mmCIF file of C-alpha atoms in Angstrom:
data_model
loop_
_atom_site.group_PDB
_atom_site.id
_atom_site.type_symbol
_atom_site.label_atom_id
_atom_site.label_comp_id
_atom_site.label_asym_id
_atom_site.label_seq_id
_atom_site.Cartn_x
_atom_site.Cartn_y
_atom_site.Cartn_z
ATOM 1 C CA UNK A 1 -7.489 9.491 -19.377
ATOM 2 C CA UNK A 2 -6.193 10.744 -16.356
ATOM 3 C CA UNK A 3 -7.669 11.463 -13.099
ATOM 4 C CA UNK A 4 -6.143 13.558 -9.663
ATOM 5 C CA UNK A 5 -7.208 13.701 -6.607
ATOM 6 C CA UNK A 6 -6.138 15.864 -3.840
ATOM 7 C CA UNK A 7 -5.338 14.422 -0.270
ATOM 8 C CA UNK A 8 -4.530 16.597 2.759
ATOM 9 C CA UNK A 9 -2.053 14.759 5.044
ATOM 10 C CA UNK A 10 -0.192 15.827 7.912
ATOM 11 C CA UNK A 11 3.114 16.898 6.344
ATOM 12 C CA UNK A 12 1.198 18.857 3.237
ATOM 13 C CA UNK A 13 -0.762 18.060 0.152
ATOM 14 C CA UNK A 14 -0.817 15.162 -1.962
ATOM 15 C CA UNK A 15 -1.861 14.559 -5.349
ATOM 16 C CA UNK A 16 -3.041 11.197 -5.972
ATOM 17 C CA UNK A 17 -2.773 10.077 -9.856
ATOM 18 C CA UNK A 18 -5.153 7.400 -11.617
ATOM 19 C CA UNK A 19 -6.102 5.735 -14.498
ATOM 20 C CA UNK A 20 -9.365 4.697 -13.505
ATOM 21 C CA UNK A 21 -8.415 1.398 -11.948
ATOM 22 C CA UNK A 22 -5.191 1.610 -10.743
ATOM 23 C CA UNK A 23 -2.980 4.608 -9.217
ATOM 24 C CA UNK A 24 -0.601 5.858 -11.245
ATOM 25 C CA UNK A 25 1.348 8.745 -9.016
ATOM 26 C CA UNK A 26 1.523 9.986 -5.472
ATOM 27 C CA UNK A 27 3.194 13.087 -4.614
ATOM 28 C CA UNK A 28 4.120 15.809 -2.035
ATOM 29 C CA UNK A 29 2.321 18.787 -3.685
ATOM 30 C CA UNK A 30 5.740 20.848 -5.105
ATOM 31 C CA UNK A 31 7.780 17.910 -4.574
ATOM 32 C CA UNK A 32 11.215 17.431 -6.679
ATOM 33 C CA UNK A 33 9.981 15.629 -10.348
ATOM 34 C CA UNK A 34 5.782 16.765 -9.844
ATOM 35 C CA UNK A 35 4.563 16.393 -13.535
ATOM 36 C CA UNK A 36 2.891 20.155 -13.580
ATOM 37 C CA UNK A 37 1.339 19.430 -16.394
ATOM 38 C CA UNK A 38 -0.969 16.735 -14.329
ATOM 39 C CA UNK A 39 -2.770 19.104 -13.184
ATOM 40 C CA UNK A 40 -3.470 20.816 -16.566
ATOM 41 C CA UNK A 41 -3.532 17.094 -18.402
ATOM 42 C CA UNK A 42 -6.411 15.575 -16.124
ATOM 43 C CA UNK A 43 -9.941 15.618 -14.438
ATOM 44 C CA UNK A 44 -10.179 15.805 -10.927
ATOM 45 C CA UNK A 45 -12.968 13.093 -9.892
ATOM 46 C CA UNK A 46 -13.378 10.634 -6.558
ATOM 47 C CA UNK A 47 -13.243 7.155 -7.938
ATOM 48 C CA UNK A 48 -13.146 4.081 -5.627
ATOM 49 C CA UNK A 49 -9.014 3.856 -6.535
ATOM 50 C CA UNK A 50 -8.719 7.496 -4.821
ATOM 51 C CA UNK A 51 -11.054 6.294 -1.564
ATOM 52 C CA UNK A 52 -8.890 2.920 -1.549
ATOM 53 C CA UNK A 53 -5.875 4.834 -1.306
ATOM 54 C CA UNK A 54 -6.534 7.527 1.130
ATOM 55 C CA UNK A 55 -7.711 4.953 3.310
ATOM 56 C CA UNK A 56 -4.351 3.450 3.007
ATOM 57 C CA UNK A 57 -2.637 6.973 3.935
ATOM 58 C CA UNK A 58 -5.128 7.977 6.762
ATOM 59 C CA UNK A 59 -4.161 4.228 8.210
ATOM 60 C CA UNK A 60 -0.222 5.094 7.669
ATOM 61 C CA UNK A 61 -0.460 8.839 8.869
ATOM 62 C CA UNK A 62 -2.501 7.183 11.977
ATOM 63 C CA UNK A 63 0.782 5.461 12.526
ATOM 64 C CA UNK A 64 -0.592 1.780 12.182
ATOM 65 C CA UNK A 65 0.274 -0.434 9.368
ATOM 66 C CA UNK A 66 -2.045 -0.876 6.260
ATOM 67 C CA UNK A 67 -2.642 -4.446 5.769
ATOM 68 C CA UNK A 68 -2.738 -3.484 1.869
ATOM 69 C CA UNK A 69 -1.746 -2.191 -1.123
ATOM 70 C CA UNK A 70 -3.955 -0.249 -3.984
ATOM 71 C CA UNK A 71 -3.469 -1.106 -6.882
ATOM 72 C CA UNK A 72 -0.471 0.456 -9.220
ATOM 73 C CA UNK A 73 0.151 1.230 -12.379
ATOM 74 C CA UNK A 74 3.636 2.398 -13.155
ATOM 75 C CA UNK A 75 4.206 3.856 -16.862
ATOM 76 C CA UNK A 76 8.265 3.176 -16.264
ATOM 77 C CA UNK A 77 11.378 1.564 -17.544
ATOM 78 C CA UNK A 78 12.248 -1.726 -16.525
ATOM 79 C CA UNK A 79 15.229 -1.016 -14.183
ATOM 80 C CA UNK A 80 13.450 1.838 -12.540
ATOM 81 C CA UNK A 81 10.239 -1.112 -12.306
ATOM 82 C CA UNK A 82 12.996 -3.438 -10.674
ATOM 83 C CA UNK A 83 13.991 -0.948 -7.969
ATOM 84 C CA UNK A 84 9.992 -0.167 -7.338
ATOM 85 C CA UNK A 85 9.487 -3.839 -6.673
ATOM 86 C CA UNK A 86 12.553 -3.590 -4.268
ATOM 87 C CA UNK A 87 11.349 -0.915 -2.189
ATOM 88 C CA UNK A 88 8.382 -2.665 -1.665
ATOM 89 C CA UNK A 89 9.974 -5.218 -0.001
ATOM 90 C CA UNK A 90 11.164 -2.908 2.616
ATOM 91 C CA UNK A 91 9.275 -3.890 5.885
ATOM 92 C CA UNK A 92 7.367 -0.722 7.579
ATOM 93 C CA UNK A 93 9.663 0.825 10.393
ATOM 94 C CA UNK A 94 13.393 -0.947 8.398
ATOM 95 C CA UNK A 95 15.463 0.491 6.014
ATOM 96 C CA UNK A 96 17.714 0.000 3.263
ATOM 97 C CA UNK A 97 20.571 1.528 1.851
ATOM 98 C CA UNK A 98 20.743 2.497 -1.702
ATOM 99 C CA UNK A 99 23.919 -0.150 -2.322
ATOM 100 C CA UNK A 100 21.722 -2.989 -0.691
ATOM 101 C CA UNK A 101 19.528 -2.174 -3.097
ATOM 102 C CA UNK A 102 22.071 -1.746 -5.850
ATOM 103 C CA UNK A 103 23.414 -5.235 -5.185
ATOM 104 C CA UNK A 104 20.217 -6.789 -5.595
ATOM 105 C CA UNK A 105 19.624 -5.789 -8.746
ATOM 106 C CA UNK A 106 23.288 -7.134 -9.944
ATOM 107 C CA UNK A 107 22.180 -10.342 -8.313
ATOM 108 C CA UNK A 108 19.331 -10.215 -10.487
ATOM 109 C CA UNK A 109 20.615 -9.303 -13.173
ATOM 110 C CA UNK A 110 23.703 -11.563 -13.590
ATOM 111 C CA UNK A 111 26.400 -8.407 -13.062
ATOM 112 C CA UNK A 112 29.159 -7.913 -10.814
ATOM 113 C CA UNK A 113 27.911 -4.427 -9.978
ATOM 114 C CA UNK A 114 25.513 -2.079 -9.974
ATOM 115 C CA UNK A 115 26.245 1.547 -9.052
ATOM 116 C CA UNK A 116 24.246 2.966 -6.049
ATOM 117 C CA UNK A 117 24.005 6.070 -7.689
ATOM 118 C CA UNK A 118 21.708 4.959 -10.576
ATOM 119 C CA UNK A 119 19.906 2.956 -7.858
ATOM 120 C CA UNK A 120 19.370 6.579 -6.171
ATOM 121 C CA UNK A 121 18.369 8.470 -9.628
ATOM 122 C CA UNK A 122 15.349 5.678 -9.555
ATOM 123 C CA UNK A 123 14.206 5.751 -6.195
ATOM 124 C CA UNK A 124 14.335 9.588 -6.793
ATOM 125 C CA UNK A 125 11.976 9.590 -9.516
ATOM 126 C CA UNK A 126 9.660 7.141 -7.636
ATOM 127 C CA UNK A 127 6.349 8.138 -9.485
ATOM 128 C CA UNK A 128 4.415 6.668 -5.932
ATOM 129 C CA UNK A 129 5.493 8.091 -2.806
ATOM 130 C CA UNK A 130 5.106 6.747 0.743
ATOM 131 C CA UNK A 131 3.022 3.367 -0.638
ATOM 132 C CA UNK A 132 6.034 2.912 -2.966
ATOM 133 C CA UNK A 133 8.364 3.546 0.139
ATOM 134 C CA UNK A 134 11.668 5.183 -0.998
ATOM 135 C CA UNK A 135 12.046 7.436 2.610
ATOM 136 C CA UNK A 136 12.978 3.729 3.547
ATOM 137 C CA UNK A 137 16.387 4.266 1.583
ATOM 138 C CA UNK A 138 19.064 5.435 2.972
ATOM 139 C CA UNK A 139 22.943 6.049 2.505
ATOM 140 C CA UNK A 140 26.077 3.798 3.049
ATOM 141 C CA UNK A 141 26.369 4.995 6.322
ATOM 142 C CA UNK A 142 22.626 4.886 7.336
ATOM 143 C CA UNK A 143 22.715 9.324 6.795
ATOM 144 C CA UNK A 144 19.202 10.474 5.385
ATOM 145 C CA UNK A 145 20.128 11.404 1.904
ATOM 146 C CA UNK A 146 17.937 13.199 -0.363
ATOM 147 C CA UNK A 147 14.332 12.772 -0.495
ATOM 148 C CA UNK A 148 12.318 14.371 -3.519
ATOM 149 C CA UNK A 149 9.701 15.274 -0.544
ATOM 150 C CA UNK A 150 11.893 16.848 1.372
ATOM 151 C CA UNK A 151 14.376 15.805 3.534
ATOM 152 C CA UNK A 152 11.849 17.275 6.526
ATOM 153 C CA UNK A 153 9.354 14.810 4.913
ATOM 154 C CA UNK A 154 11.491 12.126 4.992
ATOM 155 C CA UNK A 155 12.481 12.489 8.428
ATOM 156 C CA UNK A 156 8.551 12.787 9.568
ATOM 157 C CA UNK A 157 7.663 9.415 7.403
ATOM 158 C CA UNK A 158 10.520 7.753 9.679
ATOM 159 C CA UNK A 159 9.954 9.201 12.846
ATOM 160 C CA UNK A 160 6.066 7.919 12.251
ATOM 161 C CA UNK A 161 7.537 4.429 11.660
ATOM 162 C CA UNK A 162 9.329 4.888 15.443
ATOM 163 C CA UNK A 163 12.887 4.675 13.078
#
């Protein structure tokens, strides 16, 4: 079964996603890749993974640090998995560009190469928003690229870092 729960932050709603223990989705309400049919597909109930996790966002959108992570479920495949873990690694306030990223997962993986663009088609699709933090990525150049949020979004989430 899954559960929603709606959180109102500063730059819009959010829909958090769970399966009871763990979340499973975080997203801008109307965001580029929503599953629609969530909202259809599940119950909408407060269970301690929905409290744990908007006290993690009320701590972000207060512009400290969390000192935590919920716990996550991702339903995924492996490379997109790969590029999750990645992103977590990406220290509040920093960023990384979507070749960085791209190269670590060659290193990983035994490969010359990775392209940057399959790297961006993952972090795209990120099923977790702002905990799994893909505003951190940005392009070659250090531009803000696309963000399935919204580029506004994306652009808020850094200035609250101070980037």
């Amino acid at each position: 079964m899954t559960y929603i729960y709606k959180y109102n932050s500063p730059l819009g709603g959010i829909t958090l996603a769970g399966n009871g223990e763990s979340l499973t989705g975080l997203w801008f309400d109307g965001q580029n890749y929503f599953p629609h049919k969530l909202i259809s597909e599940s119950i909408e109930s407060e269970l301690p993974i929905f409290t744990q996790t908007c006290n993690w966002l009320d701590i972000y959108f207060s512009g400290r640090i969390p000192g935590f992570t919920p716990p996550i479920s991702l339903n995924t495949t492996q490379f997109r998995k790969a590029i999750y873990d990645i992103l977590l690694t990406i220290p509040y306030g920093q960023t990384m560009t979507y070749g960085e990223i791209a190269n670590i997962i060659a290193e990983q993986n035994g490969v010359e190469c990775m392209s940057a663009q399959a790297v961006g088609g993952a972090v795209g699709h990120n099923p977790v928003s702002i905990i799994i933090p893909c505003h951190r990525v940005v392009g070659a150049d250090g531009s803000l690229t696309g963000y399935a949020g919204g580029l506004d979004r994306k652009i808020e989430l850094l200035k609250l870092e101070k980037q």
